[in-house]
Amino acid sequence: MSDQLQAFFSPESVAVVGASRNVRGLGHTVLKNIIDFGYKGRIYPVNPNADSVLDLKCYPNLSSIPDKVDVVVVVVPAPVVVPTIKEAVEKGIKGAVIITAGFREVGPEGLAAEREIVRIAREGGMRILGPNILGVIDAQARFNATFAAAKPEEGAIAFVSQSGALLTAVLDWAVREQVGFSKIVSLGNKADISEIDLFRALEDDPETRVIVAYLEGVTNGDEFRKAAKELTKKKPLVVVKSGGTAAGSRAVSSHTGSLAGSDAAYDAAFKQTGILRAPTMQDLFDVSLAFAYQPLPKGKRLAIVTNAGGPGILATDACERKGLQLATFDPETIAKLREGLPSTANVYNPIDVIGDAAADRYELAIECAMADPNVDALLVLLTPQTMTEIEKTAEITVRAAQRGIKPVLASFMGGHAVEEGIRILKEGRVPNYAFPERAVEALVAMNRYRDWTEAPEEEPVAIKVDREAAAAVIKQAREAGRNSLGDLEARGVMEAYGLRLPGNKLATSPEEAVAFAREIGYPVVMKIVSPDILHKSDIGGVKVGLQNDAEVENAYHTIRGNALRYMPEAEIWGVSVQEMIKPGREVILGVTYDSQFGHLIMFGLGGIYVEVLKDVAFRLAPLTRREAEAMIREIRTFPLLAGVRGQQPADLDAVIDALLRVSQLVTDFPEIIELDVNPLVVNPVGGGATAVDARIILAGGEQKPHH
Ligand code: ADP
Ligand code: MG
């Protein structure tokens, strides 16, 4: 851990500015917590109106403290914080925990004060945690500089939270649940220290095995991704993310824009950096307990031991739904189980030791499952029946887990009857879940994390493209005062980036249209070309399957007429005559720009249902090949692409290639803030994919490039 941040966790000395005698004051509570938690360093209360607080000598100000101070905890009213920080810098203090609220969160004046604090601190080489926080706890160092009442146990979970109130609740819950922590950090307004600093600090913290975070937003998208990726290579990071982002506020006009809620970028960022996203706080702790207490499973094969059929089935179902496998036991295991268990027992997975089982049957089943080389993880289920030896079974489970070879999770179901058993499990560091599905969920997360750590590093693909040609098209549109490129112009860009396009010619008369159609070859497609018309078929601006000269001539008039009826003053460039592409699966590739994370790429099945079904996948640019492939496989309707009922599979390689080219395009041209290829028509394997319609929107004013 960097020395700078180390000071916040295990300082050799701490000053509490605003340590009051009033037992109800925050300053009093903070000081009391530092003392009561067993802090071994020197403590200096600062209060000009008291000689002593809680039997400690009081100092009128920081400069009157005779010794070196590592960290200062600030609990004075907001207006006094700036002068306090100045004084702290003069004293040479390296870290300030500013608990005081009333800054950015209350308005512009508060924000100005907050900025001033950061400015003073930066100049003086001091780091700031907060303001507006609960504080910080290091359980190992027995340092609790918070106003939280609960005293957390020591453990392997580091908890970083953007909400102080939530922390208080979690702390209280954790004490009852015997959940231990290494470090607990309240981020508050993140004026200086952010989650990114903490990710870096906790990466090598020997006390921390898993990092859990509650975040409402991130400070810097790129830095966040970098730090998270570094961290997740070493330790699991589980995040609950709530709240929206500013990205959602910009009006959007494309399909992708309407589908990419502000959350999509976060979701993509998490997936691409190995962060495990927990939908709820409950999931957050379900998962982190497993990481904190148990080794990672080597594979997905789970053994289940139960004394009742129902829970076994629940666990099996969850297993299948979530992509885990039920282990198939060795014949030797089955023989041993058959020998030791009653004939009514099920010796296959899930092993059912039957309702009247005492602890000895559990012991045999657990031993056999743990010894079987086809088993990667064990789940022990228990329902309290008359004969059940709950505590003894808990002890046996703990003993099996303590070998530390394979993860062991438990679900002792019930309430009062299983209470003592669960206590034994918890003390023995076996995570227990109220119901089997939750245990399975935790194992799924462990497997996902193992997959992430084992996946080889992969760089975004660099494809040879004609960047200048694309730049020329964009420049031309800009010079014409437009920032929206319709199909015709977008084609120029797409072509430069190597996407396959249908043959196309712009006709400005029916005669020309017929000539072009003959040249291209029947059948053809015709489309209105107008910078004022975005959705062409909506207004009768697209005709497909035109077979002969007469149809083309007709279509020319109809399309023009429809366009002018829709918008009499529309600027019409003509009607394009286009090669008719062999039917295939229609997919959509899209891009939006997220203010925090940059370009967000979307993939989904195209056609009219895309907006209704919202069956789309997102990743941030630039894409790696594996990420592009994962996007395609992620949508629910993937089987339609892979081929169902004797259908030939679609050319997925061509889709991946198109995604990578689009990714490179927006990475090369950050000013592209929206892009739709809708549809990309994908033919069966080997047939490639054709972009029959594309649209590009450029940033309106001056836009700072993200990449
Ligand atoms: P818009 O999206 O503006 O309404 P498109 O150019 O996407 O217009 O055309 C609408 C639909 O017509 C497409 O989704 C596709 O099914 C079909 N289509 C368009 N161009 C072609 C083509 N060249 N070959 C085959 N089908 C096409
Ligand atoms: Mg279209």
XYZ file of C-alpha atoms and ligand atoms in Angstrom:
735
model
C 0.000 0.000 0.000
C 1.222 3.494 -0.739
C 2.623 5.210 2.342
C 0.221 8.059 1.808
C -2.844 5.895 2.168
C -1.261 3.685 4.808
C -1.469 6.654 7.141
C -5.244 6.486 6.967
C -5.377 2.875 8.091
C -2.626 2.398 10.621
C -1.364 5.790 11.698
C 1.149 5.975 14.511
C -0.607 9.030 15.851
C -3.937 10.675 15.288
C -5.401 14.060 16.131
C -9.148 14.560 16.444
C -10.069 18.168 15.745
C -13.464 18.882 17.233
C -13.213 16.276 19.973
C -15.944 17.552 22.227
C -16.925 16.760 25.791
C -20.550 16.653 24.777
C -21.352 12.927 24.711
C -23.844 13.485 21.928
C -21.409 15.286 19.649
C -19.887 13.489 16.676
C -16.448 14.633 17.776
C -16.940 12.898 21.085
C -18.182 9.696 19.499
C -15.286 9.547 17.060
C -12.719 9.990 19.813
C -14.478 7.397 21.956
C -14.535 4.924 19.081
C -10.812 5.362 18.490
C -10.128 4.661 22.168
C -12.653 1.832 22.589
C -11.591 -0.127 19.521
C -8.170 -0.547 21.098
C -6.027 1.809 19.056
C -2.383 1.523 20.127
C -0.992 4.771 18.710
C -0.959 8.227 20.245
C -4.230 10.162 20.335
C -4.442 13.956 20.448
C -7.854 15.517 20.986
C -7.999 19.116 19.760
C -10.496 21.469 21.381
C -9.727 25.035 22.478
C -12.487 24.939 25.106
C -11.461 21.852 27.057
C -8.455 20.694 29.048
C -9.237 17.048 28.570
C -11.746 14.836 26.827
C -12.288 11.210 27.800
C -9.271 11.423 30.099
C -6.957 12.510 27.307
C -5.093 15.800 27.414
C -6.639 18.275 25.022
C -4.784 20.701 22.745
C -6.134 24.101 21.709
C -4.973 23.603 18.100
C -2.905 21.316 15.919
C 0.269 23.397 16.113
C 0.380 23.094 19.877
C 0.710 19.307 19.680
C 4.359 18.640 20.532
C 4.797 15.459 18.433
C 4.394 14.345 14.870
C 0.807 13.629 13.786
C 0.163 11.139 10.957
C -3.501 11.689 10.364
C -6.075 14.199 11.466
C -9.758 13.428 11.877
C -11.824 16.547 11.267
C -15.171 16.800 13.020
C -15.543 20.579 13.295
C -18.430 22.535 11.726
C -18.094 23.101 7.975
C -16.927 26.760 8.120
C -13.974 25.762 10.317
C -12.760 22.977 8.041
C -10.741 25.161 5.645
C -8.663 26.810 8.394
C -8.236 23.425 10.058
C -6.835 21.912 6.859
C -4.469 24.873 6.482
C -3.211 24.281 9.986
C -2.873 20.561 9.358
C -0.751 21.181 6.279
C 1.458 23.543 8.249
C 1.886 20.867 10.881
C 3.056 18.508 8.141
C 0.188 16.035 8.546
C -0.130 13.712 5.558
C -3.775 12.689 5.736
C -7.102 14.184 6.769
C -10.310 12.267 7.402
C -12.989 14.920 6.978
C -16.166 13.627 8.545
C -17.869 17.025 8.478
C -20.682 17.390 5.944
C -22.003 20.516 4.212
C -19.875 20.761 1.077
C -20.514 19.777 -2.543
C -23.749 18.099 -1.500
C -25.321 21.356 -0.311
C -24.618 23.587 -3.290
C -22.127 25.836 -5.091
C -20.725 27.446 -1.952
C -20.073 24.047 -0.446
C -18.424 22.928 -3.649
C -16.186 25.998 -3.637
C -15.091 25.262 -0.067
C -14.443 21.648 -1.003
C -12.249 22.728 -3.921
C -10.364 25.084 -1.648
C -9.692 22.233 0.760
C -8.330 20.058 -2.020
C -6.197 22.898 -3.347
C -4.622 23.509 0.064
C -4.099 19.794 0.612
C -2.491 19.211 -2.806
C -0.126 22.113 -2.289
C 0.834 20.772 1.098
C 1.236 17.157 -0.012
C -1.702 15.972 2.025
C -4.432 13.505 1.034
C -8.096 13.952 1.919
C -10.686 11.305 2.666
C -14.184 12.756 2.406
C -15.654 15.172 3.254
C -19.108 14.048 4.330
C -18.133 10.563 5.474
C -18.642 8.073 8.241
C -14.890 7.646 8.541
C -12.398 4.838 8.196
C -11.719 1.578 10.039
C -8.742 -0.750 10.002
C -9.789 -3.805 11.996
C -6.269 -5.257 12.138
C -4.685 -2.035 13.384
C -7.657 -1.522 15.749
C -8.172 1.921 14.274
C -11.775 3.076 14.145
C -12.072 6.718 13.147
C -15.818 6.708 12.539
C -18.911 7.697 14.426
C -20.447 4.246 13.887
C -21.541 2.475 17.015
C -20.707 -1.085 15.892
C -17.310 -2.704 16.379
C -16.606 -4.886 13.369
C -14.726 -8.160 13.655
C -11.432 -8.683 11.905
C -11.789 -10.400 8.564
C -10.701 -10.537 4.946
C -13.286 -8.243 3.349
C -12.466 -4.635 2.535
C -15.560 -2.522 2.167
C -15.543 0.762 0.295
C -18.778 2.725 0.323
C -19.965 5.921 -1.236
C -22.778 6.018 1.276
C -21.939 6.482 4.923
C -25.422 5.657 6.136
C -25.379 2.365 4.296
C -22.056 1.584 5.970
C -23.569 2.068 9.408
C -26.313 -0.390 8.572
C -23.893 -2.925 7.092
C -21.614 -2.650 10.113
C -24.488 -3.320 12.449
C -25.645 -6.267 10.383
C -22.101 -7.602 10.098
C -21.653 -7.764 13.840
C -24.744 -9.920 14.216
C -23.752 -12.072 11.255
C -20.156 -12.440 12.468
C -18.870 -11.024 9.197
C -15.350 -9.686 9.548
C -13.628 -6.858 7.719
C -10.045 -5.881 6.998
C -10.747 -2.264 6.164
C -13.839 -0.140 5.924
C -13.717 3.135 4.075
C -16.386 5.745 3.596
C -15.783 7.742 0.412
C -18.372 10.481 0.785
C -17.848 13.329 -1.651
C -14.564 11.898 -2.987
C -13.020 15.360 -3.099
C -9.572 13.778 -3.310
C -9.342 10.074 -2.537
C -11.652 8.023 -4.738
C -12.435 4.370 -5.201
C -9.589 4.285 -7.708
C -7.004 5.149 -5.038
C -8.472 2.498 -2.803
C -8.429 -0.169 -5.495
C -4.723 0.549 -5.917
C -4.127 0.583 -2.194
C -5.975 -2.649 -1.488
C -4.443 -4.569 -4.367
C -1.477 -5.618 -2.257
C -3.021 -5.371 1.182
C -2.187 -8.699 2.856
C -5.228 -8.528 5.146
C -7.695 -8.191 2.277
C -8.865 -11.132 0.177
C -11.895 -9.539 -1.449
C -12.951 -5.953 -2.027
C -16.611 -5.013 -1.966
C -17.851 -1.607 -2.959
C -21.047 0.337 -2.994
C -20.733 3.002 -5.690
C -23.083 5.642 -7.006
C -20.761 6.831 -9.726
C -17.105 6.802 -10.667
C -14.706 9.682 -10.734
C -12.854 8.968 -13.968
C -14.003 6.235 -16.328
C -10.642 5.437 -17.913
C -8.725 5.439 -14.652
C -11.439 3.420 -13.013
C -11.197 0.737 -15.677
C -7.434 0.632 -15.479
C -7.349 0.351 -11.693
C -10.172 -2.184 -11.570
C -8.511 -4.389 -14.175
C -5.243 -4.345 -12.282
C -6.999 -5.160 -9.047
C -9.185 -7.981 -10.354
C -6.127 -9.791 -11.647
C -5.155 -10.222 -8.014
C -8.368 -10.103 -5.995
C -12.092 -10.301 -6.578
C -13.944 -7.010 -6.618
C -17.696 -7.114 -6.062
C -19.664 -3.943 -6.677
C -23.180 -2.728 -6.133
C -23.741 0.240 -8.411
C -26.767 2.416 -7.968
C -27.980 5.705 -9.400
C -27.826 7.201 -12.874
C -25.187 9.117 -14.769
C -25.169 12.351 -16.693
C -25.028 10.413 -19.948
C -28.719 9.755 -19.796
C -29.575 13.427 -19.977
C -28.569 14.038 -23.602
C -31.442 13.634 -26.010
C -30.890 10.644 -28.231
C -32.280 9.942 -31.640
C -30.875 6.569 -32.608
C -31.919 3.045 -31.768
C -28.750 2.533 -29.817
C -29.257 5.773 -27.955
C -32.663 4.771 -26.728
C -31.502 1.314 -25.735
C -28.329 2.308 -23.950
C -29.597 3.538 -20.618
C -27.041 5.225 -18.428
C -26.449 1.918 -16.727
C -25.328 0.032 -19.821
C -21.917 1.692 -19.827
C -21.310 0.737 -16.218
C -22.379 -2.779 -16.855
C -20.009 -3.012 -19.799
C -17.154 -1.428 -17.857
C -17.638 -3.957 -15.073
C -17.706 -6.911 -17.451
C -14.600 -5.747 -19.247
C -12.603 -5.233 -16.073
C -13.557 -8.419 -14.256
C -15.725 -6.686 -11.679
C -18.484 -8.883 -10.350
C -21.621 -6.825 -10.261
C -24.045 -7.640 -7.470
C -27.643 -6.604 -8.081
C -28.371 -6.120 -4.376
C -26.523 -5.659 -1.104
C -27.642 -9.148 -0.173
C -25.875 -10.566 -3.226
C -22.859 -8.428 -2.474
C -22.314 -10.149 0.843
C -23.446 -13.600 -0.289
C -20.691 -13.536 -2.836
C -18.002 -11.792 -0.836
C -18.325 -14.186 2.099
C -17.565 -17.083 -0.204
C -14.509 -15.266 -1.552
C -13.373 -14.247 1.902
C -13.637 -17.675 3.507
C -13.213 -20.298 0.818
C -10.695 -21.214 -1.866
C -11.681 -20.735 -5.502
C -13.152 -23.841 -7.133
C -10.993 -25.357 -9.880
C -14.047 -26.010 -12.038
C -17.802 -25.957 -12.282
C -18.609 -29.442 -10.936
C -20.594 -29.274 -7.740
C -21.426 -32.037 -5.253
C -24.495 -31.620 -3.087
C -25.161 -33.421 0.201
C -28.663 -33.106 1.632
C -31.028 -34.756 4.085
C -34.130 -33.854 2.085
C -35.171 -34.160 -1.537
C -36.718 -30.725 -2.083
C -33.699 -28.564 -1.225
C -31.528 -30.897 -3.315
C -33.770 -30.280 -6.303
C -33.749 -26.523 -5.704
C -29.956 -26.548 -5.674
C -29.813 -28.754 -8.773
C -32.170 -26.454 -10.670
C -30.208 -23.369 -9.703
C -27.046 -25.142 -10.767
C -28.375 -25.902 -14.207
C -29.919 -22.478 -14.710
C -26.694 -20.742 -13.826
C -24.304 -22.874 -15.832
C -22.751 -24.959 -13.070
C -22.643 -28.732 -13.373
C -23.607 -31.505 -11.001
C -20.494 -33.643 -10.573
C -20.649 -37.213 -11.831
C -19.048 -39.336 -9.115
C -16.312 -41.879 -9.534
C -17.569 -45.522 -9.340
C -15.403 -45.848 -6.245
C -17.254 -42.983 -4.546
C -20.596 -44.518 -5.389
C -19.514 -47.908 -4.050
C -18.381 -46.367 -0.772
C -21.606 -44.417 -0.401
C -23.685 -47.473 -1.169
C -21.837 -49.442 1.451
C -22.183 -46.827 4.165
C -25.634 -45.363 3.562
C -29.042 -47.035 3.927
C -30.495 -48.576 0.787
C -33.106 -45.811 0.525
C -30.413 -43.131 0.246
C -29.476 -41.600 -3.097
C -25.808 -42.264 -3.751
C -25.700 -40.213 -6.923
C -25.427 -36.453 -6.931
C -27.203 -34.855 -4.985
C -26.350 -37.340 -2.249
C -29.509 -37.715 -0.161
C -28.644 -39.084 3.273
C -32.404 -39.192 4.085
C -34.371 -37.324 6.736
C -33.453 -39.610 9.621
C -29.714 -39.129 9.060
C -27.548 -38.430 12.069
C -24.162 -36.725 11.689
C -22.318 -39.937 10.761
C -24.111 -40.235 7.417
C -23.333 -36.610 6.616
C -19.731 -37.299 7.532
C -19.470 -40.228 5.148
C -21.158 -38.341 2.319
C -19.022 -35.230 2.813
C -15.812 -37.287 3.005
C -16.674 -39.179 -0.167
C -17.625 -36.047 -2.095
C -14.506 -34.179 -1.004
C -12.248 -37.060 -1.971
C -13.780 -37.519 -5.420
C -11.556 -36.039 -8.159
C -14.633 -35.140 -10.206
C -15.838 -32.708 -7.571
C -14.757 -29.047 -7.580
C -16.997 -27.696 -4.814
C -19.284 -28.945 -2.094
C -22.645 -27.687 -0.935
C -24.023 -29.090 2.323
C -27.785 -28.728 2.718
C -29.582 -29.434 5.954
C -33.178 -29.286 7.098
C -33.894 -29.688 10.796
C -35.618 -33.076 11.178
C -36.149 -34.920 14.466
C -33.054 -37.086 14.093
C -30.803 -34.400 12.614
C -27.673 -33.667 14.635
C -27.394 -30.069 13.563
C -24.370 -28.892 15.554
C -22.383 -32.040 14.960
C -23.090 -31.831 11.245
C -21.958 -28.219 11.308
C -18.695 -29.271 12.949
C -18.114 -31.975 10.359
C -18.764 -29.475 7.589
C -16.307 -27.025 9.113
C -13.657 -29.729 9.392
C -14.062 -30.627 5.740
C -13.799 -26.980 4.749
C -10.748 -26.361 6.874
C -8.654 -28.577 4.672
C -8.915 -25.664 2.272
C -8.683 -27.738 -0.889
C -12.164 -27.260 -2.314
C -14.728 -24.632 -1.424
C -17.429 -25.773 0.977
C -20.637 -23.793 1.293
C -23.667 -24.592 3.384
C -27.343 -23.945 3.519
C -28.713 -24.945 6.891
C -32.343 -24.047 6.365
C -34.724 -22.977 9.078
C -34.751 -20.487 11.899
C -34.442 -21.171 15.582
C -33.479 -24.859 15.375
C -30.470 -24.256 13.134
C -29.231 -21.121 14.893
C -26.447 -22.799 16.862
C -25.387 -24.884 13.879
C -25.101 -21.769 11.762
C -23.039 -20.093 14.460
C -20.604 -23.019 14.333
C -20.443 -22.770 10.537
C -19.748 -19.058 10.653
C -17.092 -19.426 13.279
C -15.523 -22.108 11.131
C -15.609 -19.757 8.132
C -18.118 -21.801 6.161
C -20.489 -19.361 4.470
C -24.054 -20.340 5.215
C -26.982 -19.255 3.083
C -30.634 -19.163 4.065
C -31.536 -21.002 0.864
C -29.584 -23.208 -1.568
C -30.043 -20.926 -4.597
C -28.053 -18.224 -2.896
C -25.177 -20.603 -2.241
C -25.215 -21.595 -5.901
C -25.174 -17.918 -6.861
C -22.011 -17.453 -4.799
C -20.367 -20.427 -6.490
C -21.303 -19.035 -9.889
C -19.538 -15.794 -9.003
C -16.452 -17.719 -7.860
C -16.366 -19.585 -11.143
C -16.821 -16.424 -13.138
C -13.956 -14.848 -11.273
C -11.698 -17.855 -11.812
C -12.489 -17.744 -15.538
C -11.551 -14.080 -15.566
C -8.209 -14.618 -13.853
C -7.384 -17.505 -16.167
C -8.314 -15.780 -19.415
C -5.171 -14.703 -21.277
C -4.566 -10.982 -21.775
C -5.960 -9.771 -25.047
C -5.308 -6.524 -26.878
C -7.872 -4.731 -29.022
C -7.413 -5.765 -32.639
C -5.814 -3.303 -35.042
C -7.330 -3.685 -38.509
C -5.972 -2.109 -41.670
C -8.392 0.595 -42.738
C -8.429 3.716 -44.902
C -8.576 6.324 -42.211
C -7.996 9.272 -44.536
C -10.935 8.363 -46.748
C -13.242 8.262 -43.747
C -11.831 11.553 -42.474
C -12.538 13.157 -45.844
C -16.210 12.157 -45.764
C -16.604 13.440 -42.224
C -14.874 16.691 -43.109
C -17.126 17.190 -46.100
C -20.279 16.796 -43.997
C -18.918 19.169 -41.388
C -18.083 21.758 -44.032
C -21.629 21.503 -45.307
C -22.740 22.333 -41.770
C -24.162 18.922 -41.001
C -23.324 16.639 -38.115
C -25.622 13.850 -39.186
C -24.466 11.472 -41.910
C -27.280 9.587 -43.617
C -26.925 6.272 -45.356
C -25.179 7.666 -48.422
C -22.439 9.526 -46.547
C -22.148 6.933 -43.836
C -21.485 4.419 -46.621
C -18.344 6.318 -47.496
C -17.097 5.964 -43.930
C -18.137 2.327 -43.612
C -16.468 1.432 -46.866
C -13.237 3.060 -45.760
C -13.363 0.851 -42.674
C -13.848 -2.288 -44.707
C -17.477 -3.125 -44.041
C -19.199 -4.864 -46.926
C -21.856 -2.708 -48.561
C -24.449 -3.352 -51.262
C -23.721 -1.822 -54.670
C -25.377 1.587 -54.726
C -25.968 4.501 -57.104
C -27.749 7.774 -56.534
C -30.351 8.533 -59.194
C -31.854 11.980 -59.714
C -34.362 10.995 -62.387
C -36.475 7.933 -63.185
C -34.444 7.354 -66.347
C -31.222 7.367 -64.410
C -32.758 4.991 -61.856
C -33.641 2.498 -64.566
C -30.177 2.725 -66.078
C -28.565 2.111 -62.687
C -30.900 -0.768 -61.936
C -29.888 -2.492 -65.166
C -26.251 -1.879 -64.360
C -26.582 -3.295 -60.829
C -28.825 -6.154 -61.952
C -32.356 -7.026 -60.879
C -33.810 -7.307 -58.335
C -32.911 -3.961 -56.734
C -33.816 -1.898 -53.691
C -34.588 1.815 -53.847
C -34.328 4.322 -51.008
C -34.939 8.002 -50.504
C -31.780 10.025 -49.944
C -32.426 13.140 -47.916
C -30.547 14.712 -45.031
C -33.941 15.501 -43.498
C -35.230 11.932 -43.376
C -33.740 9.583 -40.820
C -36.091 6.625 -40.788
C -36.704 5.937 -44.428
C -39.143 3.042 -44.430
C -41.364 4.746 -41.839
C -42.397 7.261 -44.516
C -42.530 4.868 -47.446
C -39.024 5.764 -48.525
C -37.764 2.216 -49.131
C -38.884 -0.283 -51.796
C -37.295 -3.725 -51.932
C -37.456 -6.491 -54.507
C -37.992 -4.327 -57.591
C -37.906 -6.681 -60.580
C -37.951 -4.607 -63.772
C -37.685 -1.182 -65.403
C -41.356 -0.366 -64.926
C -41.228 -1.117 -61.215
C -38.119 1.015 -60.805
C -39.629 3.962 -62.639
C -42.754 3.639 -60.557
C -40.848 3.337 -57.307
C -38.868 6.465 -58.126
C -42.038 8.553 -58.288
C -43.686 6.884 -55.302
C -40.656 7.304 -53.036
C -40.179 10.962 -53.950
C -43.877 11.596 -53.521
C -43.974 9.908 -50.112
C -41.001 11.917 -48.929
C -42.488 15.233 -50.008
C -45.827 14.377 -48.475
C -44.045 13.653 -45.215
C -42.034 16.842 -45.362
C -42.802 19.237 -48.200
C -39.694 21.320 -47.604
C -37.381 18.292 -47.342
C -34.106 18.599 -49.205
C -34.032 15.594 -51.497
C -30.752 14.491 -53.040
C -32.353 11.749 -55.063
C -33.259 8.092 -54.815
C -30.576 5.482 -54.449
C -30.731 2.275 -56.414
C -29.167 -0.533 -54.487
C -28.134 -4.099 -54.948
C -30.669 -6.392 -53.270
C -28.879 -8.510 -50.677
C -29.794 -12.163 -50.293
C -32.000 -12.520 -47.230
C -30.209 -13.347 -43.990
C -30.473 -12.638 -40.277
C -30.736 -8.916 -39.638
C -28.658 -7.655 -36.729
C -27.976 -4.172 -35.423
C -24.600 -2.724 -34.516
C -24.723 0.562 -32.694
C -22.564 3.045 -30.846
C -23.344 5.759 -28.336
C -21.052 8.000 -26.386
C -21.057 7.827 -22.616
C -19.668 10.898 -20.891
C -17.890 8.776 -18.296
C -16.636 5.764 -20.251
C -16.552 6.890 -23.879
C -17.874 4.878 -26.803
C -20.329 2.157 -25.958
C -20.922 -0.468 -28.602
C -24.208 -2.321 -28.896
C -25.154 -5.550 -30.578
C -28.589 -7.087 -31.018
C -30.935 -8.759 -33.415
C -32.236 -6.103 -35.772
C -35.670 -5.597 -37.153
C -38.688 -4.017 -35.625
C -38.556 -5.847 -32.303
C -35.205 -4.619 -31.087
C -36.614 -1.736 -29.099
C -39.410 -3.805 -27.588
C -37.347 -6.800 -26.551
C -34.270 -4.810 -25.514
C -32.317 -7.952 -26.250
C -29.006 -6.237 -26.741
C -25.462 -6.488 -25.408
C -23.031 -3.679 -24.691
C -19.275 -3.310 -24.432
C -16.988 -0.303 -24.329
C -14.654 0.485 -27.200
C -12.053 -0.483 -28.156
C -13.176 -4.081 -28.364
C -11.020 -7.133 -28.202
C -11.975 -10.086 -30.329
C -13.108 -12.062 -27.303
C -15.281 -9.180 -26.131
C -16.924 -8.911 -29.534
C -17.654 -12.610 -29.499
C -19.009 -12.437 -25.948
C -21.425 -9.682 -26.989
C -22.886 -11.841 -29.706
C -23.299 -14.814 -27.396
C -24.783 -12.739 -24.630
C -28.137 -11.904 -26.227
C -31.053 -14.182 -25.402
C -31.827 -14.715 -29.071
C -28.328 -15.963 -29.834
C -29.714 -19.408 -30.732
C -31.451 -17.757 -33.694
C -28.021 -16.776 -35.001
C -26.364 -20.047 -34.124
C -29.078 -21.825 -36.095
C -32.189 -23.586 -34.838
C -34.216 -26.412 -36.365
C -31.909 -27.316 -39.168
C -31.271 -23.681 -40.061
C -27.724 -22.970 -41.168
C -25.749 -21.022 -38.578
C -25.150 -17.366 -39.412
C -21.668 -16.151 -40.282
C -20.628 -15.113 -36.764
C -17.053 -14.399 -37.793
C -18.365 -11.763 -40.181
C -20.358 -10.175 -37.351
C -17.315 -10.162 -35.076
C -15.292 -8.592 -37.854
C -17.921 -5.891 -38.405
C -18.043 -5.147 -34.675
C -14.273 -4.799 -34.525
C -14.261 -2.464 -37.509
C -16.969 -0.284 -35.999
C -15.042 -0.276 -32.724
C -11.917 0.866 -34.497
C -13.841 3.517 -36.421
C -15.208 5.222 -33.321
C -11.900 4.875 -31.528
C -10.159 6.610 -34.450
C -12.887 9.258 -34.660
C -13.946 10.201 -31.134
C -16.264 12.848 -32.587
C -18.637 10.109 -33.730
C -21.110 10.151 -30.875
C -23.748 7.902 -32.386
C -23.707 5.249 -35.027
C -26.252 2.705 -36.208
C -25.731 -0.074 -38.683
C -29.297 -1.266 -38.921
C -29.484 -3.755 -40.331
C -26.318 -5.660 -40.931
C -27.622 -8.571 -42.987
C -25.774 -11.715 -41.955
C -25.685 -14.641 -44.346
C -24.997 -18.265 -43.442
C -21.433 -19.290 -42.519
C -18.985 -18.240 -45.200
C -21.496 -15.828 -46.739
C -20.339 -12.742 -44.874
C -22.389 -9.808 -43.683
C -23.547 -6.658 -45.468
C -24.302 -3.256 -43.954
C -27.414 -2.211 -45.878
C -28.169 0.885 -43.815
C -25.978 3.078 -41.634
C -26.189 6.391 -39.887
C -23.581 8.440 -38.105
C -23.979 11.408 -35.800
C -21.066 13.674 -35.054
C -20.605 15.714 -31.927
C -22.277 19.076 -32.408
C -19.892 21.576 -30.937
C -16.306 21.150 -29.865
C -15.990 17.813 -28.138
C -13.018 16.746 -26.134
C -11.855 13.414 -27.475
C -12.230 10.697 -24.901
C -9.530 8.336 -26.021
P -34.635 2.550 -42.694
O -34.000 1.863 -41.544
O -34.219 3.973 -42.814
O -36.103 2.435 -42.682
P -33.250 0.598 -44.361
O -32.258 1.007 -45.372
O -32.740 -0.026 -43.141
O -34.157 1.860 -44.043
O -34.285 -0.389 -45.048
C -35.353 -0.969 -44.388
C -35.323 -2.474 -44.510
O -35.294 -2.872 -45.886
C -34.090 -3.131 -43.944
O -34.255 -3.396 -42.587
C -33.936 -4.389 -44.761
O -34.787 -5.405 -44.268
C -34.471 -3.989 -46.102
N -33.360 -3.597 -46.994
C -32.834 -2.376 -47.125
N -31.833 -2.371 -48.020
C -31.722 -3.623 -48.476
C -30.870 -4.275 -49.436
N -29.945 -3.590 -50.107
N -31.029 -5.584 -49.656
C -31.971 -6.272 -48.997
N -32.800 -5.734 -48.091
C -32.688 -4.424 -47.835
Mg -32.410 0.770 -41.204
